[in-house]
GROMACS .gro file of C-alpha atoms in nm:
model
  145
    1MET     CA    1   9.638  11.125  11.359
    2THR     CA    2   9.856  11.486  11.245
    3ALA     CA    3   9.825  11.688  10.944
    4ASP     CA    4  10.126  11.529  10.728
    5ASP     CA    5   9.884  11.238  10.745
    6THR     CA    6   9.622  11.415  10.566
    7VAL     CA    7   9.651  11.318  10.149
    8VAL     CA    8   9.473  11.435   9.932
    9THR     CA    9   9.425  11.104   9.671
   10PRO     CA   10   9.586  11.068   9.345
   11GLY     CA   11   9.324  11.020   9.119
   12THR     CA   12   9.125  11.323   9.290
   13ASN     CA   13   8.966  11.501   9.032
   14THR     CA   14   8.726  11.782   8.966
   15ALA     CA   15   8.456  11.588   8.813
   16MET     CA   16   8.473  11.329   9.129
   17VAL     CA   17   8.545  11.707   9.358
   18ARG     CA   18   8.200  11.795   9.220
   19GLN     CA   19   8.002  11.450   9.164
   20ALA     CA   20   8.058  11.408   9.609
   21MET     CA   21   7.940  11.766   9.618
   22THR     CA   22   7.633  11.755   9.429
   23ARG     CA   23   7.538  11.432   9.611
   24GLY     CA   24   7.576  11.596   9.939
   25PHE     CA   25   7.379  11.908   9.819
   26PHE     CA   26   7.106  11.714   9.759
   27GLY     CA   27   7.121  11.530  10.147
   28LYS     CA   28   7.231  11.188   9.983
   29CYS     CA   29   7.590  11.009  10.036
   30PRO     CA   30   7.871  11.109   9.845
   31LYS     CA   31   8.014  10.742   9.776
   32CYS     CA   32   7.719  10.595   9.640
   33GLY     CA   33   7.487  10.860   9.630
   34GLU     CA   34   7.102  10.662   9.680
   35GLY     CA   35   7.131  10.649  10.095
   36LYS     CA   36   7.010  10.950  10.272
   37MET     CA   37   7.328  11.216  10.437
   38PHE     CA   38   7.084  11.352  10.687
   39ARG     CA   39   6.860  11.111  11.028
   40ALA     CA   40   6.742  11.468  11.117
   41PHE     CA   41   6.757  11.865  11.022
   42LEU     CA   42   7.133  11.885  11.078
   43LYS     CA   43   7.293  11.528  11.190
   44VAL     CA   44   7.435  11.351  10.963
   45ALA     CA   45   7.354  11.010  10.957
   46ASP     CA   46   7.688  10.795  11.129
   47GLU     CA   47   7.671  10.541  10.761
   48CYS     CA   48   7.492  10.525  10.472
   49PRO     CA   49   7.206  10.336  10.490
   50ALA     CA   50   7.237  10.207  10.137
   51CYS     CA   51   7.622  10.105  10.102
   52GLY     CA   52   7.699  10.141  10.505
   53GLU     CA   53   7.952  10.380  10.438
   54PRO     CA   54   8.115  10.536  10.753
   55LEU     CA   55   7.948  10.912  10.804
   56HIS     CA   56   8.021  11.000  11.115
   57HIS     CA   57   8.400  11.138  11.056
   58GLN     CA   58   8.266  11.466  10.943
   59ARG     CA   59   8.390  11.760  11.115
   60ALA     CA   60   8.132  12.018  10.923
   61ASP     CA   61   8.118  12.249  11.254
   62ASP     CA   62   8.038  12.626  11.200
   63PHE     CA   63   8.219  12.588  10.817
   64PRO     CA   64   7.770  12.555  10.663
   65ALA     CA   65   7.701  12.857  10.904
   66TYR     CA   66   7.942  13.032  10.788
   67ILE     CA   67   7.871  12.948  10.393
   68VAL     CA   68   7.528  13.021  10.478
   69ILE     CA   69   7.539  13.372  10.603
   70LEU     CA   70   7.866  13.474  10.324
   71LEU     CA   71   7.593  13.369  10.055
   72VAL     CA   72   7.249  13.527  10.243
   73GLY     CA   73   7.420  13.814  10.259
   74HIS     CA   74   7.593  13.865   9.945
   75ILE     CA   75   7.162  13.797   9.798
   76VAL     CA   76   6.989  14.034  10.043
   77VAL     CA   77   7.209  14.370  10.110
   78PRO     CA   78   7.194  14.410   9.741
   79LEU     CA   79   6.812  14.340   9.751
   80VAL     CA   80   6.761  14.569  10.054
   81LEU     CA   81   6.973  14.838   9.843
   82LEU     CA   82   6.810  14.857   9.510
   83VAL     CA   83   6.413  14.813   9.685
   84GLU     CA   84   6.511  15.124   9.928
   85THR     CA   85   6.602  15.293   9.600
   86GLU     CA   86   6.359  15.214   9.358
   87TRP     CA   87   6.043  15.198   9.577
   88ALA     CA   88   6.134  15.358   9.920
   89PRO     CA   89   5.875  15.174  10.113
   90PRO     CA   90   5.837  15.288  10.484
   91THR     CA   91   6.056  15.177  10.766
   92TRP     CA   92   5.810  14.881  10.883
   93LEU     CA   93   5.762  14.672  10.561
   94HIS     CA   94   6.197  14.662  10.489
   95MET     CA   95   6.146  14.504  10.847
   96LEU     CA   96   5.832  14.263  10.782
   97ILE     CA   97   6.042  14.228  10.422
   98TRP     CA   98   6.433  14.129  10.551
   99PRO     CA   99   6.394  13.936  10.852
  100THR     CA  100   6.160  13.709  10.727
  101LEU     CA  101   6.368  13.606  10.367
  102ILE     CA  102   6.720  13.580  10.616
  103ALA     CA  103   6.525  13.339  10.818
  104VAL     CA  104   6.399  13.116  10.506
  105LEU     CA  105   6.691  13.114  10.309
  106ALA     CA  106   6.916  13.061  10.597
  107LEU     CA  107   6.745  12.761  10.732
  108SER     CA  108   6.673  12.642  10.375
  109LEU     CA  109   7.027  12.705  10.243
  110LEU     CA  110   7.173  12.508  10.595
  111GLN     CA  111   7.109  12.133  10.567
  112PRO     CA  112   7.245  12.178  10.150
  113VAL     CA  113   7.581  12.371  10.252
  114LYS     CA  114   7.633  12.103  10.507
  115GLY     CA  115   7.610  11.780  10.251
  116ALA     CA  116   7.793  11.977  10.009
  117ILE     CA  117   8.084  12.036  10.308
  118VAL     CA  118   8.048  11.668  10.423
  119GLY     CA  119   8.148  11.562  10.050
  120LEU     CA  120   8.387  11.760   9.969
  121GLN     CA  121   8.575  11.611  10.338
  122TRP     CA  122   8.465  11.260  10.179
  123VAL     CA  123   8.608  11.278   9.861
  124LEU     CA  124   8.923  11.454   9.992
  125GLY     CA  125   9.002  11.205  10.280
  126MET     CA  126   8.979  11.534  10.510
  127HIS     CA  127   8.847  11.487  10.881
  128GLY     CA  128   8.842  11.138  10.954
  129PHE     CA  129   8.793  10.977  10.577
  130GLU     CA  130   9.191  10.891  10.525
  131ASP     CA  131   9.110  10.526  10.435
  132ALA     CA  132   8.817  10.570  10.239
  133ALA     CA  133   8.985  10.805  10.024
  134ARG     CA  134   9.317  10.613  10.021
  135ALA     CA  135   9.051  10.292   9.945
  136ARG     CA  136   8.917  10.476   9.636
  137SER     CA  137   9.292  10.478   9.516
  138GLY     CA  138   9.375  10.131   9.621
  139LEU     CA  139   9.618  10.242   9.883
  140ALA     CA  140   9.628  10.077  10.206
  141PRO     CA  141   9.499  10.224  10.521
  142LEU     CA  142   9.636  10.472  10.764
  143ALA     CA  143   9.834  10.222  11.072
  144VAL     CA  144   9.622  10.340  11.407
  145LYS     CA  145   9.843  10.525  11.603
   0.00000   0.00000   0.00000
């Protein structure tokens, strides 16, 4: 498989991408929206229990963590600055509030973000999902080399 083999399937539109990412965000199969995508907190199931769509191809790697860090940073930093400039609480209170908030936000966003990224990979036919994308558009599967 080379970079030239990856094909954005004809007929993939914004609504399809949004639907697959939304289904993934809520932990559902990007194809049917019924089966559970995760078999553990961050372990993607090998296949959808409802429709049988193979999901083991996903290669989300560190991208979900990067997105979560970016989101949490953009939420927490303005809050820290706002609280410090408006109320100036003691340092011990900062040390109590912000690490707790960061941990809660990061852990609550990690699985939904990973699901959305797996949904994006599925709908665009990336990282092993090429055959699923080609089948949706009526094309023959890629030949195995």
